[in-house]
Amino acid sequence: MKKYYDAIIVGAGHNGLTAAAYLARAGQEVLVLERRDPIGGCLSAEAPFEGFRLAPCTPTGQAARPRIVRDLRLDVYGLEFLEHDPLVHCPGSKPLTLWKDAQRAAEEIAQHSPRDAGRYLEFTAFLDRVAAALQPMLDETPGHPDTTEPFEMLGLANLGLRVRMLGKEDLHRLMRVGTMPLQDLLDEWFETELLKAALAAPALEGRYAGPRSPGTAAALIYQRLAGARGTYRGSMAMLPETLASVVKDHGGEIRTGTEVQEIVVENGKAVAVLVGKKEEIRGRRIVCACDPKRALLDLVDPLHLEPSVLRDTRSILMRGTTAVVNLALKGLPGFGEADRLKGRIHIGPDLESLERAFDDAKYGRLSKRPALLAVIPTIADPALAPYDRHLMQVEVRYAPYHLREGNWNELRDTLAERVVETLSGHADGFEKLVLHAQVLTPLDLESQYALTEGHIHHGEHNLHQLYFLRPTPRCSRYETPIRNLHLCSAGTHPGGTTTGACGANAARQLLAEEPGQTLGRAKAAVKTPVGAGLAVGAGLALLGAGLAAGAALKAIKSDKKEKEEG
């Protein structure tokens, strides 16, 4: 093995491999180091049951960003995404299915409430408009509000202008949604409890929050922004496996079973990693695909970081609340017609049950009546299991990493029993279908998949941990205070999805900073000298932000006036 590389990637998860693929395609010497034997991180392929194939801790995800698919030509490698349709199915005496087609979903909702059917079309159209305005953010390095860099300013201005173009009514709604509890928002729009639960449960994925928690309404926009939900033919593991092929085809190296013990820092610059029994591998850049806490607090000697950086990093919230139970079944359970079970299956009657489940977690207890989101991927992809068998993967909420009493080894069987009991209440004879069960507690997610505190997103998706605040203001542009040490995990912008955007954005940022690249990017972006670009960027940033804020305030004042006059 070579002892010097252009880039050393720590971690072979989908973001690390995406970054590696971009850098390798650009002609750089790339080495990816993975502590486990399989690649893929949380999307790694495993076979806990004989004859079954699955990514145990990631039942479903979002499709890779279209730009990544184009840039890396992933379709040429045969990668196929199976989008969920329906989006969610709620079984019961009066079931509800939300199909991908909003009109078809509205027809289902009308059986519960004709009023809600019309409101659903209006609500989803609003979410789609906001998502379209914010969509470009996912493929951009976050600009910081106090920046003097012209291209960051242009990006911020562009964002402000896109938001401004939403118009008065949507701006008003968006301003309110940012801080509202999810329950308050859904109560304003709908009267059907099952519909509200079906919308809320997926949006609360990975959050240390219930539907009454402030700021959770914004989760609906984030969910819409992240893109369509589904899985890949061959399981979610097909994404990292395809990315690994791209890396290797462009000369990159992937070394598994190799744990990085330390990142070597000399004179404020990352220069190497130590692996195994103190084997040193040197590189121009070290790019960490592990979570920010693990990267900066575990792999770097704290002597190399300022106290403020250590404090900010330790303050990143990563309170895991999710467990996963994988079940091998000898038949298809009776939650409804097979076509209705091709997406996610939500078990939970209303927002009250979601809040009660979170109440248990707040006090360090496994939820007595957990809310469940399950998928049966073998309906759309039978090859994942032996003939006439099915696989069911269940996300359990809430299962807090921090327990006040007992430990997760003691509660493992209890968790599995509660899941099977809950599912049996919605499908007669379900317990008789179970052949095998695999339980992944939050502690398992940490020990097996290196997820600090068992958090599936490498950090909570709270408003103070998104965009230029993710993971911290000092590290929001995939860089750290240590020169040549970079971050590319889900702990960076745009957050914990399976789109690969974090890895792609980080790699594009690194390539733009290569000698000779920044000037070319400048010429392509604006045909003016840098000084003029600074002035133009500053002006547009102020213009875009001012127009957006001014329009929103005007909308609020106008609305207030109308109410007073009415």
CSV table of C-alpha atoms in Angstrom, one decimal, residues 134-494:
chain,number,residue,atom,x,y,z
A,134,LEU,CA,-35.3,25.4,-1.0
A,135,GLN,CA,-34.2,22.4,-3.0
A,136,PRO,CA,-31.0,23.9,-4.5
A,137,MET,CA,-29.7,24.3,-0.9
A,138,LEU,CA,-29.1,20.5,-0.7
A,139,ASP,CA,-26.4,20.6,-3.3
A,140,GLU,CA,-24.6,23.7,-2.0
A,141,THR,CA,-22.0,24.5,0.6
A,142,PRO,CA,-23.8,26.6,3.2
A,143,GLY,CA,-23.0,30.3,3.1
A,144,HIS,CA,-22.4,32.0,6.4
A,145,PRO,CA,-24.3,35.3,7.2
A,146,ASP,CA,-21.1,37.2,8.2
A,147,THR,CA,-19.1,36.1,5.2
A,148,THR,CA,-17.2,38.5,2.9
A,149,GLU,CA,-16.6,35.8,0.3
A,150,PRO,CA,-18.5,36.9,-2.9
A,151,PHE,CA,-19.7,33.4,-3.9
A,152,GLU,CA,-21.1,32.7,-0.5
A,153,MET,CA,-22.9,36.0,-0.7
A,154,LEU,CA,-24.3,35.1,-4.1
A,155,GLY,CA,-25.6,31.8,-2.7
A,156,LEU,CA,-27.3,33.5,0.3
A,157,ALA,CA,-28.8,36.1,-2.0
A,158,ASN,CA,-30.1,33.4,-4.3
A,159,LEU,CA,-31.7,31.6,-1.4
A,160,GLY,CA,-33.3,34.8,-0.2
A,161,LEU,CA,-34.7,35.6,-3.7
A,162,ARG,CA,-36.1,32.1,-4.1
A,163,VAL,CA,-37.9,32.3,-0.8
A,164,ARG,CA,-39.2,35.8,-1.7
A,165,MET,CA,-40.6,34.4,-4.9
A,166,LEU,CA,-42.9,32.1,-2.9
A,167,GLY,CA,-45.4,35.0,-2.5
A,168,LYS,CA,-47.2,36.6,0.4
A,169,GLU,CA,-49.3,33.7,1.6
A,170,ASP,CA,-46.6,31.0,1.5
A,171,LEU,CA,-44.1,33.3,3.1
A,172,HIS,CA,-46.5,33.9,6.0
A,173,ARG,CA,-47.0,30.2,6.4
A,174,LEU,CA,-43.3,29.4,6.2
A,175,MET,CA,-42.5,32.0,8.9
A,176,ARG,CA,-45.0,30.4,11.2
A,177,VAL,CA,-44.0,26.8,10.5
A,178,GLY,CA,-40.4,27.4,11.5
A,179,THR,CA,-41.1,27.4,15.3
A,180,MET,CA,-44.5,25.7,15.6
A,181,PRO,CA,-45.1,22.4,17.2
A,182,LEU,CA,-46.1,19.8,14.7
A,183,GLN,CA,-49.4,19.1,16.5
A,184,ASP,CA,-50.4,22.8,16.3
A,185,LEU,CA,-49.8,22.9,12.6
A,186,LEU,CA,-51.7,19.7,11.8
A,187,ASP,CA,-54.6,20.6,14.1
A,188,GLU,CA,-55.0,23.8,12.1
A,189,TRP,CA,-55.2,22.0,8.9
A,190,PHE,CA,-56.9,18.7,9.6
A,191,GLU,CA,-59.6,17.0,11.8
A,192,THR,CA,-58.8,13.3,11.2
A,193,GLU,CA,-56.6,12.0,13.9
A,194,LEU,CA,-55.3,9.1,11.9
A,195,LEU,CA,-54.3,11.4,9.0
A,196,LYS,CA,-52.4,13.7,11.4
A,197,ALA,CA,-50.5,10.7,12.9
A,198,ALA,CA,-49.7,9.4,9.4
A,199,LEU,CA,-48.1,12.8,8.5
A,200,ALA,CA,-46.4,13.3,11.8
A,201,ALA,CA,-44.7,9.9,12.4
A,202,PRO,CA,-42.4,9.9,9.4
A,203,ALA,CA,-41.4,13.5,10.0
A,204,LEU,CA,-40.3,12.8,13.6
A,205,GLU,CA,-37.8,10.1,12.5
A,206,GLY,CA,-34.7,10.3,14.6
A,207,ARG,CA,-35.8,13.2,16.6
A,208,TYR,CA,-35.7,13.7,20.3
A,209,ALA,CA,-39.1,15.2,20.2
A,210,GLY,CA,-42.8,14.5,20.1
A,211,PRO,CA,-45.5,16.2,18.1
A,212,ARG,CA,-46.0,18.9,20.8
A,213,SER,CA,-42.3,19.9,20.8
A,214,PRO,CA,-41.6,23.4,19.5
A,215,GLY,CA,-40.0,23.6,16.1
A,216,THR,CA,-41.2,20.1,14.9
A,217,ALA,CA,-43.5,21.5,12.3
A,218,ALA,CA,-40.5,22.4,10.2
A,219,ALA,CA,-39.7,18.6,10.1
A,220,LEU,CA,-42.5,18.3,7.5
A,221,ILE,CA,-40.7,20.7,5.2
A,222,TYR,CA,-37.3,19.0,5.8
A,223,GLN,CA,-38.9,15.6,5.0
A,224,ARG,CA,-40.3,16.9,1.7
A,225,LEU,CA,-37.1,18.6,0.9
A,226,ALA,CA,-35.0,15.4,1.4
A,227,GLY,CA,-36.9,13.7,-1.5
A,228,ALA,CA,-38.9,10.6,-2.2
A,229,ARG,CA,-38.6,7.7,0.2
A,230,GLY,CA,-38.0,4.1,-0.8
A,231,THR,CA,-35.2,1.5,-1.1
A,232,TYR,CA,-32.9,0.2,-3.8
A,233,ARG,CA,-33.4,-3.1,-5.6
A,234,GLY,CA,-31.2,-5.4,-3.7
A,235,SER,CA,-31.6,-3.4,-0.4
A,236,MET,CA,-30.3,0.0,0.7
A,237,ALA,CA,-26.8,-1.6,0.6
A,238,MET,CA,-26.8,-1.2,-3.2
A,239,LEU,CA,-26.0,2.5,-2.9
A,240,PRO,CA,-22.6,2.1,-1.1
A,241,GLU,CA,-21.7,-1.0,-3.1
A,242,THR,CA,-22.3,0.9,-6.3
A,243,LEU,CA,-20.3,3.9,-5.0
A,244,ALA,CA,-17.5,1.6,-4.1
A,245,SER,CA,-17.4,0.3,-7.7
A,246,VAL,CA,-17.0,3.9,-8.9
A,247,VAL,CA,-14.2,4.5,-6.5
A,248,LYS,CA,-12.3,1.4,-7.6
A,249,ASP,CA,-12.9,2.0,-11.3
A,250,HIS,CA,-11.2,5.4,-10.9
A,251,GLY,CA,-8.2,4.1,-9.1
A,252,GLY,CA,-9.3,4.6,-5.5
A,253,GLU,CA,-8.5,2.1,-2.8
A,254,ILE,CA,-10.8,0.8,-0.1
A,255,ARG,CA,-9.4,-1.0,2.9
A,256,THR,CA,-11.8,-2.7,5.3
A,257,GLY,CA,-11.2,-4.1,8.8
A,258,THR,CA,-8.9,-1.1,9.4
A,259,GLU,CA,-9.8,1.2,12.3
A,260,VAL,CA,-8.3,4.7,12.5
A,261,GLN,CA,-6.9,5.2,15.9
A,262,GLU,CA,-5.8,8.8,15.7
A,263,ILE,CA,-5.5,11.7,13.3
A,264,VAL,CA,-2.0,13.1,13.4
A,265,VAL,CA,-1.8,16.8,13.6
A,266,GLU,CA,1.5,18.8,13.1
A,267,ASN,CA,1.7,22.6,13.4
A,268,GLY,CA,-2.1,22.9,13.2
A,269,LYS,CA,-2.4,20.8,10.1
A,270,ALA,CA,-3.8,17.2,9.7
A,271,VAL,CA,-1.0,15.2,8.0
A,272,ALA,CA,-1.7,11.5,8.6
A,273,VAL,CA,-3.8,8.8,10.3
A,274,LEU,CA,-2.7,6.0,12.6
A,275,VAL,CA,-4.2,2.6,12.0
A,276,GLY,CA,-3.8,-0.8,13.6
A,277,LYS,CA,-0.7,-1.1,15.6
A,278,LYS,CA,0.4,2.5,15.0
A,279,GLU,CA,0.8,2.2,11.2
A,280,GLU,CA,1.0,5.7,9.8
A,281,ILE,CA,-0.6,6.7,6.5
A,282,ARG,CA,0.0,10.2,5.3
A,283,GLY,CA,-2.2,12.3,3.1
A,284,ARG,CA,-2.7,15.9,1.9
A,285,ARG,CA,-6.2,15.9,3.3
A,286,ILE,CA,-8.1,13.8,5.9
A,287,VAL,CA,-11.8,13.7,5.4
A,288,CYS,CA,-13.9,12.2,8.2
A,289,ALA,CA,-17.2,10.4,7.3
A,290,CYS,CA,-17.8,9.6,11.0
A,291,ASP,CA,-19.9,11.8,13.1
A,292,PRO,CA,-18.4,15.2,14.2
A,293,LYS,CA,-18.1,14.2,17.9
A,294,ARG,CA,-16.2,11.1,17.0
A,295,ALA,CA,-14.0,12.9,14.5
A,296,LEU,CA,-13.0,15.9,16.7
A,297,LEU,CA,-13.3,14.5,20.2
A,298,ASP,CA,-12.1,10.9,19.8
A,299,LEU,CA,-9.7,10.9,16.9
A,300,VAL,CA,-8.0,14.3,17.5
A,301,ASP,CA,-5.9,15.1,20.5
A,302,PRO,CA,-7.8,17.9,22.4
A,303,LEU,CA,-4.5,19.8,22.7
A,304,HIS,CA,-4.9,20.7,19.0
A,305,LEU,CA,-8.3,22.4,19.5
A,306,GLU,CA,-9.3,25.6,21.1
A,307,PRO,CA,-11.5,25.3,24.2
A,308,SER,CA,-14.4,27.1,22.4
A,309,VAL,CA,-14.2,24.4,19.6
A,310,LEU,CA,-14.3,21.6,22.1
A,311,ARG,CA,-17.2,23.2,23.9
A,312,ASP,CA,-19.2,23.7,20.7
A,313,THR,CA,-18.5,20.1,19.6
A,314,ARG,CA,-19.5,18.6,22.9
A,315,SER,CA,-22.7,20.6,22.8
A,316,ILE,CA,-23.9,19.0,19.6
A,317,LEU,CA,-27.1,17.2,20.4
A,318,MET,CA,-27.2,13.5,19.5
A,319,ARG,CA,-29.8,11.9,21.8
A,320,GLY,CA,-30.7,8.7,20.0
A,321,THR,CA,-34.3,7.6,20.4
A,322,THR,CA,-34.6,4.9,17.7
A,323,ALA,CA,-34.3,1.1,17.8
A,324,VAL,CA,-34.8,-1.3,14.9
A,325,VAL,CA,-36.3,-4.8,14.9
A,326,ASN,CA,-35.9,-6.9,11.9
A,327,LEU,CA,-38.2,-9.9,11.4
A,328,ALA,CA,-38.0,-12.9,9.1
A,329,LEU,CA,-41.6,-14.0,8.4
A,330,LYS,CA,-43.0,-17.2,6.9
A,331,GLY,CA,-45.8,-15.3,5.1
A,332,LEU,CA,-47.2,-11.9,4.4
A,333,PRO,CA,-48.9,-10.4,7.4
A,334,GLY,CA,-52.6,-9.2,7.2
A,335,PHE,CA,-52.2,-5.4,7.5
A,336,GLY,CA,-54.1,-5.0,4.3
A,337,GLU,CA,-53.9,-5.7,0.5
A,338,ALA,CA,-50.3,-6.2,-0.7
A,339,ASP,CA,-50.4,-3.1,-2.9
A,340,ARG,CA,-51.1,-1.0,0.2
A,341,LEU,CA,-48.1,-2.5,2.0
A,342,LYS,CA,-45.4,-1.4,-0.5
A,343,GLY,CA,-44.5,1.7,1.4
A,344,ARG,CA,-44.2,2.4,5.1
A,345,ILE,CA,-46.7,1.0,7.6
A,346,HIS,CA,-47.5,3.3,10.5
A,347,ILE,CA,-48.8,1.8,13.8
A,348,GLY,CA,-50.3,4.5,16.0
A,349,PRO,CA,-53.8,5.9,16.1
A,350,ASP,CA,-53.2,9.6,16.8
A,351,LEU,CA,-50.9,12.4,17.8
A,352,GLU,CA,-51.7,11.7,21.5
A,353,SER,CA,-50.2,8.2,21.2
A,354,LEU,CA,-47.0,9.6,19.7
A,355,GLU,CA,-46.7,12.2,22.4
A,356,ARG,CA,-47.2,9.6,25.1
A,357,ALA,CA,-44.6,7.4,23.6
A,358,PHE,CA,-42.1,10.3,23.6
A,359,ASP,CA,-43.1,11.1,27.3
A,360,ASP,CA,-41.6,7.7,28.2
A,361,ALA,CA,-38.4,8.5,26.4
A,362,LYS,CA,-38.0,11.9,28.1
A,363,TYR,CA,-37.9,10.1,31.4
A,364,GLY,CA,-35.4,7.4,30.2
A,365,ARG,CA,-37.9,4.6,29.6
A,366,LEU,CA,-38.6,2.4,26.6
A,367,SER,CA,-42.1,3.4,25.4
A,368,LYS,CA,-44.8,1.2,26.8
A,369,ARG,CA,-46.8,1.6,23.6
A,370,PRO,CA,-44.2,2.4,21.0
A,371,ALA,CA,-45.1,4.0,17.7
A,372,LEU,CA,-43.9,1.8,14.8
A,373,LEU,CA,-42.9,2.5,11.2
A,374,ALA,CA,-42.4,-0.7,9.3
A,375,VAL,CA,-41.6,-1.8,5.8
A,376,ILE,CA,-41.9,-5.1,4.0
A,377,PRO,CA,-39.3,-4.7,1.2
A,378,THR,CA,-39.8,-8.2,-0.1
A,379,ILE,CA,-43.2,-7.2,-1.6
A,380,ALA,CA,-41.5,-5.1,-4.2
A,381,ASP,CA,-38.2,-7.0,-4.2
A,382,PRO,CA,-38.8,-10.8,-3.5
A,383,ALA,CA,-35.1,-11.6,-4.1
A,384,LEU,CA,-34.3,-10.3,-0.6
A,385,ALA,CA,-35.7,-13.4,1.0
A,386,PRO,CA,-36.2,-17.2,0.2
A,387,TYR,CA,-39.2,-18.2,-1.8
A,388,ASP,CA,-42.5,-17.5,-0.1
A,389,ARG,CA,-40.8,-15.7,2.9
A,390,HIS,CA,-40.9,-12.1,3.8
A,391,LEU,CA,-38.7,-9.6,5.6
A,392,MET,CA,-40.2,-6.9,7.8
A,393,GLN,CA,-38.0,-4.1,9.2
A,394,VAL,CA,-39.5,-2.0,12.0
A,395,GLU,CA,-38.3,1.4,13.4
A,396,VAL,CA,-39.3,1.7,17.0
A,397,ARG,CA,-40.1,5.0,18.7
A,398,TYR,CA,-39.2,5.7,21.3
A,399,ALA,CA,-36.1,3.9,22.5
A,400,PRO,CA,-33.9,6.3,24.4
A,401,TYR,CA,-30.1,5.8,24.4
A,402,HIS,CA,-30.0,7.1,28.0
A,403,LEU,CA,-32.0,4.8,30.3
A,404,ARG,CA,-32.7,5.7,33.9
A,405,GLU,CA,-33.3,2.1,35.0
A,406,GLY,CA,-31.8,-1.1,33.7
A,407,ASN,CA,-29.7,-1.4,30.5
A,408,TRP,CA,-30.3,-2.3,26.9
A,409,ASN,CA,-29.0,-5.8,27.2
A,410,GLU,CA,-31.7,-6.5,29.8
A,411,LEU,CA,-34.4,-4.8,27.7
A,412,ARG,CA,-33.6,-6.4,24.4
A,413,ASP,CA,-36.2,-9.2,24.7
A,414,THR,CA,-38.7,-6.8,26.1
A,415,LEU,CA,-38.3,-4.5,23.1
A,416,ALA,CA,-38.9,-7.4,20.7
A,417,GLU,CA,-41.9,-8.6,22.6
A,418,ARG,CA,-43.5,-5.1,22.6
A,419,VAL,CA,-43.0,-4.8,18.9
A,420,VAL,CA,-44.5,-8.2,18.0
A,421,GLU,CA,-47.4,-7.6,20.5
A,422,THR,CA,-48.1,-4.2,19.0
A,423,LEU,CA,-48.0,-5.6,15.4
A,424,SER,CA,-50.2,-8.6,16.4
A,425,GLY,CA,-52.9,-6.1,17.5
A,426,HIS,CA,-53.2,-4.9,13.9
A,427,ALA,CA,-52.8,-8.2,12.1
A,428,ASP,CA,-54.4,-11.4,13.4
A,429,GLY,CA,-51.9,-14.2,14.0
A,430,PHE,CA,-48.9,-12.1,13.3
A,431,GLU,CA,-46.9,-13.6,16.1
A,432,LYS,CA,-47.2,-17.0,14.4
A,433,LEU,CA,-45.5,-15.7,11.2
A,434,VAL,CA,-42.3,-14.8,13.0
A,435,LEU,CA,-39.4,-17.1,12.2
A,436,HIS,CA,-36.5,-15.0,13.5
A,437,ALA,CA,-35.9,-11.6,15.1
A,438,GLN,CA,-32.9,-9.3,15.2
A,439,VAL,CA,-33.0,-6.4,17.7
A,440,LEU,CA,-30.8,-3.3,17.3
A,441,THR,CA,-31.0,-1.2,20.4
A,442,PRO,CA,-29.5,2.4,20.5
A,443,LEU,CA,-26.5,0.9,22.2
A,444,ASP,CA,-26.1,-1.6,19.3
A,445,LEU,CA,-26.3,1.3,16.8
A,446,GLU,CA,-23.4,2.9,18.7
A,447,SER,CA,-21.2,-0.1,19.2
A,448,GLN,CA,-21.7,-1.8,15.8
A,449,TYR,CA,-22.2,1.3,13.5
A,450,ALA,CA,-20.2,3.9,15.4
A,451,LEU,CA,-23.3,6.1,15.8
A,452,THR,CA,-22.6,8.3,18.9
A,453,GLU,CA,-25.4,7.9,21.4
A,454,GLY,CA,-27.2,5.7,18.8
A,455,HIS,CA,-28.2,8.7,16.8
A,456,ILE,CA,-29.1,7.7,13.2
A,457,HIS,CA,-28.5,11.2,11.8
A,458,HIS,CA,-25.1,12.0,13.4
A,459,GLY,CA,-26.8,14.9,15.1
A,460,GLU,CA,-30.4,16.1,15.7
A,461,HIS,CA,-32.2,18.0,13.0
A,462,ASN,CA,-33.1,21.0,15.3
A,463,LEU,CA,-33.2,24.4,13.8
A,464,HIS,CA,-30.0,25.4,15.6
A,465,GLN,CA,-28.2,22.4,14.1
A,466,LEU,CA,-29.1,22.9,10.4
A,467,TYR,CA,-27.5,24.7,7.4
A,468,PHE,CA,-24.7,27.0,8.5
A,469,LEU,CA,-25.1,25.9,12.1
A,470,ARG,CA,-24.5,22.2,11.3
A,471,PRO,CA,-22.6,20.7,13.0
A,472,THR,CA,-21.3,24.0,14.5
A,473,PRO,CA,-20.7,27.4,12.9
A,474,ARG,CA,-17.0,26.8,12.8
A,475,CYS,CA,-17.4,23.5,10.9
A,476,SER,CA,-20.4,24.3,8.7
A,477,ARG,CA,-18.5,24.3,5.4
A,478,TYR,CA,-17.1,20.8,5.7
A,479,GLU,CA,-13.9,22.2,7.2
A,480,THR,CA,-12.6,22.3,10.8
A,481,PRO,CA,-10.3,24.6,12.7
A,482,ILE,CA,-7.5,22.1,11.9
A,483,ARG,CA,-6.1,22.8,8.4
A,484,ASN,CA,-6.6,19.9,5.9
A,485,LEU,CA,-9.1,18.1,8.3
A,486,HIS,CA,-12.6,18.0,6.8
A,487,LEU,CA,-16.0,16.5,7.6
A,488,CYS,CA,-18.4,14.9,5.2
A,489,SER,CA,-20.8,12.8,7.3
A,490,ALA,CA,-24.5,13.2,7.9
A,491,GLY,CA,-23.5,15.5,10.8
A,492,THR,CA,-22.9,18.2,8.2
A,493,HIS,CA,-25.3,20.0,5.9
A,494,PRO,CA,-27.8,19.0,4.7
